[in-house]
Amino acid sequence: MDASNSRTLTDRLIVLLGEAAEHAGGEDGAGARRDEAGVIVHLAELAFCDASGLSSFVVAAGAAEDLGVGFAVAGASGLAERILDVTGLAKAEWVHPDLSEAVRALYSDARPSERLSIVPTARDRRDAREHRDRRGRPAAG
């Protein structure tokens, strides 16, 4: 995650957070509570993250707060974990050591039927393949 792709990530996260907020409000406004919907970014395969990547996460966390939905970043390791530590972002309430901890933090009070699961779309998978092909290595994120 660097300057070449962080803007795309920020834009996609904002869209996903908006969808989570819509889901939480329900079609008739009587859906799940807003604190029962959110987005988790799983960083298990993220090899590198610079300041622009961190900025994407900070912007998304602010947007989630504004929208009243959950947001979490989880599972950073290696260099990505180190940059979170060095910048102090590892201590942010939305950063979690692993995916299960992030899920518990976001949805501890939600009933399973009220949880919003967002899986990668075909477009997300295509974009990741194209990015990997351009760089000749696995796509970050």
PDB file of C-alpha atoms in Angstrom:
ATOM      1  CA  MET A   1       0.000   0.000   0.000  1.00  0.00           C
ATOM      2  CA  ASP A   2       1.659   3.144  -1.203  1.00  0.00           C
ATOM      3  CA  ALA A   3       0.984   6.363  -3.111  1.00  0.00           C
ATOM      4  CA  SER A   4       0.231   4.376  -6.273  1.00  0.00           C
ATOM      5  CA  ASN A   5      -2.851   2.698  -4.803  1.00  0.00           C
ATOM      6  CA  SER A   6      -3.816   4.398  -1.540  1.00  0.00           C
ATOM      7  CA  ARG A   7      -6.297   6.776  -3.189  1.00  0.00           C
ATOM      8  CA  THR A   8      -8.141   3.781  -4.668  1.00  0.00           C
ATOM      9  CA  LEU A   9      -8.244   2.183  -1.227  1.00  0.00           C
ATOM     10  CA  THR A  10      -9.557   5.365   0.392  1.00  0.00           C
ATOM     11  CA  ASP A  11     -12.287   5.713  -2.234  1.00  0.00           C
ATOM     12  CA  ARG A  12     -13.300   2.057  -1.898  1.00  0.00           C
ATOM     13  CA  LEU A  13     -13.390   2.227   1.894  1.00  0.00           C
ATOM     14  CA  ILE A  14     -15.615   5.321   1.791  1.00  0.00           C
ATOM     15  CA  VAL A  15     -18.030   3.497  -0.548  1.00  0.00           C
ATOM     16  CA  LEU A  16     -18.068   0.404   1.673  1.00  0.00           C
ATOM     17  CA  LEU A  17     -18.640   2.479   4.803  1.00  0.00           C
ATOM     18  CA  GLY A  18     -21.530   4.237   3.065  1.00  0.00           C
ATOM     19  CA  GLU A  19     -23.027   0.851   2.173  1.00  0.00           C
ATOM     20  CA  ALA A  20     -22.621  -0.264   5.778  1.00  0.00           C
ATOM     21  CA  ALA A  21     -24.422   2.874   6.960  1.00  0.00           C
ATOM     22  CA  GLU A  22     -27.250   2.230   4.469  1.00  0.00           C
ATOM     23  CA  HIS A  23     -27.496  -1.365   5.678  1.00  0.00           C
ATOM     24  CA  ALA A  24     -27.605  -0.244   9.270  1.00  0.00           C
ATOM     25  CA  GLY A  25     -30.420   2.192   8.549  1.00  0.00           C
ATOM     26  CA  GLY A  26     -32.432  -0.417   6.663  1.00  0.00           C
ATOM     27  CA  GLU A  27     -34.618   0.296   3.682  1.00  0.00           C
ATOM     28  CA  ASP A  28     -37.408   1.688   5.831  1.00  0.00           C
ATOM     29  CA  GLY A  29     -35.160   3.271   8.439  1.00  0.00           C
ATOM     30  CA  ALA A  30     -35.978   0.545  10.947  1.00  0.00           C
ATOM     31  CA  GLY A  31     -33.010  -1.721  10.293  1.00  0.00           C
ATOM     32  CA  ALA A  32     -30.131  -2.713  12.521  1.00  0.00           C
ATOM     33  CA  ARG A  33     -28.533  -0.173  14.811  1.00  0.00           C
ATOM     34  CA  ARG A  34     -25.678   1.707  13.187  1.00  0.00           C
ATOM     35  CA  ASP A  35     -23.152   0.294  15.642  1.00  0.00           C
ATOM     36  CA  GLU A  36     -23.906  -3.158  14.265  1.00  0.00           C
ATOM     37  CA  ALA A  37     -22.507  -2.554  10.790  1.00  0.00           C
ATOM     38  CA  GLY A  38     -19.015  -1.828   9.667  1.00  0.00           C
ATOM     39  CA  VAL A  39     -15.953  -2.626   7.616  1.00  0.00           C
ATOM     40  CA  ILE A  40     -12.865  -4.574   8.658  1.00  0.00           C
ATOM     41  CA  VAL A  41      -9.657  -4.332   6.619  1.00  0.00           C
ATOM     42  CA  HIS A  42      -7.646  -7.524   7.067  1.00  0.00           C
ATOM     43  CA  LEU A  43      -3.945  -6.825   6.538  1.00  0.00           C
ATOM     44  CA  ALA A  44      -2.625 -10.380   6.765  1.00  0.00           C
ATOM     45  CA  GLU A  45      -1.077 -10.282   3.288  1.00  0.00           C
ATOM     46  CA  LEU A  46      -0.037  -6.629   3.257  1.00  0.00           C
ATOM     47  CA  ALA A  47       3.699  -6.604   2.664  1.00  0.00           C
ATOM     48  CA  PHE A  48       4.308  -2.846   2.701  1.00  0.00           C
ATOM     49  CA  CYS A  49       2.464   0.276   3.812  1.00  0.00           C
ATOM     50  CA  ASP A  50       3.713   3.835   3.662  1.00  0.00           C
ATOM     51  CA  ALA A  51       2.253   7.053   5.048  1.00  0.00           C
ATOM     52  CA  SER A  52      -0.279   7.357   2.226  1.00  0.00           C
ATOM     53  CA  GLY A  53      -1.621   3.913   3.084  1.00  0.00           C
ATOM     54  CA  LEU A  54      -1.893   4.854   6.733  1.00  0.00           C
ATOM     55  CA  SER A  55      -3.697   7.996   5.663  1.00  0.00           C
ATOM     56  CA  SER A  56      -6.325   5.847   3.926  1.00  0.00           C
ATOM     57  CA  PHE A  57      -7.013   4.071   7.203  1.00  0.00           C
ATOM     58  CA  VAL A  58      -7.169   7.313   9.195  1.00  0.00           C
ATOM     59  CA  VAL A  59      -9.590   8.870   6.694  1.00  0.00           C
ATOM     60  CA  ALA A  60     -11.745   5.739   6.749  1.00  0.00           C
ATOM     61  CA  ALA A  61     -11.805   5.694  10.564  1.00  0.00           C
ATOM     62  CA  GLY A  62     -12.997   9.307  10.568  1.00  0.00           C
ATOM     63  CA  ALA A  63     -15.646   8.599   7.933  1.00  0.00           C
ATOM     64  CA  ALA A  64     -16.865   5.577   9.909  1.00  0.00           C
ATOM     65  CA  GLU A  65     -17.222   7.723  12.999  1.00  0.00           C
ATOM     66  CA  ASP A  66     -19.129  10.376  11.035  1.00  0.00           C
ATOM     67  CA  LEU A  67     -21.434   7.702   9.573  1.00  0.00           C
ATOM     68  CA  GLY A  68     -21.887   5.938  12.904  1.00  0.00           C
ATOM     69  CA  VAL A  69     -20.595   2.585  11.684  1.00  0.00           C
ATOM     70  CA  GLY A  70     -17.705   0.398  12.761  1.00  0.00           C
ATOM     71  CA  PHE A  71     -14.271   0.350  11.186  1.00  0.00           C
ATOM     72  CA  ALA A  72     -11.258  -1.764  12.007  1.00  0.00           C
ATOM     73  CA  VAL A  73      -7.843  -2.667  10.657  1.00  0.00           C
ATOM     74  CA  ALA A  74      -6.580  -6.068  11.740  1.00  0.00           C
ATOM     75  CA  GLY A  75      -3.812  -8.583  11.336  1.00  0.00           C
ATOM     76  CA  ALA A  76      -0.860  -6.411  10.353  1.00  0.00           C
ATOM     77  CA  SER A  77       2.487  -8.169  10.433  1.00  0.00           C
ATOM     78  CA  GLY A  78       6.051  -7.520   9.384  1.00  0.00           C
ATOM     79  CA  LEU A  79       6.731  -4.076   7.969  1.00  0.00           C
ATOM     80  CA  ALA A  80       3.064  -3.052   8.075  1.00  0.00           C
ATOM     81  CA  GLU A  81       2.913  -3.855  11.788  1.00  0.00           C
ATOM     82  CA  ARG A  82       6.149  -1.983  12.389  1.00  0.00           C
ATOM     83  CA  ILE A  83       4.939   1.208  10.697  1.00  0.00           C
ATOM     84  CA  LEU A  84       1.725   1.105  12.739  1.00  0.00           C
ATOM     85  CA  ASP A  85       3.857   0.793  15.880  1.00  0.00           C
ATOM     86  CA  VAL A  86       6.333   3.519  14.927  1.00  0.00           C
ATOM     87  CA  THR A  87       3.593   6.006  14.056  1.00  0.00           C
ATOM     88  CA  GLY A  88       1.596   5.208  17.196  1.00  0.00           C
ATOM     89  CA  LEU A  89      -1.421   4.096  15.163  1.00  0.00           C
ATOM     90  CA  ALA A  90      -1.137   0.602  16.623  1.00  0.00           C
ATOM     91  CA  LYS A  91      -2.717   2.121  19.740  1.00  0.00           C
ATOM     92  CA  ALA A  92      -5.748   3.494  17.854  1.00  0.00           C
ATOM     93  CA  GLU A  93      -8.998   1.913  18.998  1.00  0.00           C
ATOM     94  CA  TRP A  94      -9.681   0.737  15.442  1.00  0.00           C
ATOM     95  CA  VAL A  95      -6.406  -1.220  15.071  1.00  0.00           C
ATOM     96  CA  HIS A  96      -6.477  -4.845  16.247  1.00  0.00           C
ATOM     97  CA  PRO A  97      -3.813  -7.545  16.337  1.00  0.00           C
ATOM     98  CA  ASP A  98      -5.944 -10.121  14.524  1.00  0.00           C
ATOM     99  CA  LEU A  99      -9.201 -10.543  12.665  1.00  0.00           C
ATOM    100  CA  SER A 100     -11.051 -12.296  15.477  1.00  0.00           C
ATOM    101  CA  GLU A 101     -10.280  -9.425  17.854  1.00  0.00           C
ATOM    102  CA  ALA A 102     -11.571  -6.896  15.300  1.00  0.00           C
ATOM    103  CA  VAL A 103     -14.793  -8.852  14.814  1.00  0.00           C
ATOM    104  CA  ARG A 104     -15.322  -9.051  18.568  1.00  0.00           C
ATOM    105  CA  ALA A 105     -14.669  -5.325  18.960  1.00  0.00           C
ATOM    106  CA  LEU A 106     -17.084  -4.295  16.215  1.00  0.00           C
ATOM    107  CA  TYR A 107     -19.845  -6.804  16.707  1.00  0.00           C
ATOM    108  CA  SER A 108     -19.723  -7.976  20.314  1.00  0.00           C
ATOM    109  CA  ASP A 109     -23.304  -6.837  20.963  1.00  0.00           C
ATOM    110  CA  ALA A 110     -24.777  -7.609  17.539  1.00  0.00           C
ATOM    111  CA  ARG A 111     -26.874 -10.660  16.837  1.00  0.00           C
ATOM    112  CA  PRO A 112     -25.421 -12.766  13.984  1.00  0.00           C
ATOM    113  CA  SER A 113     -28.303 -11.906  11.642  1.00  0.00           C
ATOM    114  CA  GLU A 114     -27.557  -8.192  12.066  1.00  0.00           C
ATOM    115  CA  ARG A 115     -23.886  -8.373  11.178  1.00  0.00           C
ATOM    116  CA  LEU A 116     -22.843  -7.028   7.816  1.00  0.00           C
ATOM    117  CA  SER A 117     -20.345  -9.093   5.902  1.00  0.00           C
ATOM    118  CA  ILE A 118     -18.569  -7.414   3.042  1.00  0.00           C
ATOM    119  CA  VAL A 119     -16.633  -9.762   0.818  1.00  0.00           C
ATOM    120  CA  PRO A 120     -14.404  -8.785  -2.071  1.00  0.00           C
ATOM    121  CA  THR A 121     -16.340  -8.205  -5.272  1.00  0.00           C
ATOM    122  CA  ALA A 122     -15.324  -9.541  -8.655  1.00  0.00           C
ATOM    123  CA  ARG A 123     -14.017  -6.044  -9.411  1.00  0.00           C
ATOM    124  CA  ASP A 124     -11.893  -6.070  -6.230  1.00  0.00           C
ATOM    125  CA  ARG A 125     -10.389  -9.440  -7.204  1.00  0.00           C
ATOM    126  CA  ARG A 126      -9.755  -8.238 -10.791  1.00  0.00           C
ATOM    127  CA  ASP A 127      -8.094  -5.053  -9.520  1.00  0.00           C
ATOM    128  CA  ALA A 128      -5.877  -7.107  -7.220  1.00  0.00           C
ATOM    129  CA  ARG A 129      -4.865  -9.416 -10.097  1.00  0.00           C
ATOM    130  CA  GLU A 130      -4.082  -6.432 -12.344  1.00  0.00           C
ATOM    131  CA  HIS A 131      -2.038  -4.788  -9.598  1.00  0.00           C
ATOM    132  CA  ARG A 132      -0.146  -8.021  -8.978  1.00  0.00           C
ATOM    133  CA  ASP A 133       0.512  -8.447 -12.715  1.00  0.00           C
ATOM    134  CA  ARG A 134       1.802  -4.864 -13.061  1.00  0.00           C
ATOM    135  CA  ARG A 135       4.171  -5.193 -10.133  1.00  0.00           C
ATOM    136  CA  GLY A 136       5.126  -8.842 -10.663  1.00  0.00           C
ATOM    137  CA  ARG A 137       4.365  -9.763  -7.072  1.00  0.00           C
ATOM    138  CA  PRO A 138       1.288 -10.341  -4.907  1.00  0.00           C
ATOM    139  CA  ALA A 139      -0.964  -7.340  -4.475  1.00  0.00           C
ATOM    140  CA  ALA A 140      -0.792  -5.668  -1.077  1.00  0.00           C
ATOM    141  CA  GLY A 141      -3.944  -5.638   0.996  1.00  0.00           C
TER     142      GLY A 141
END
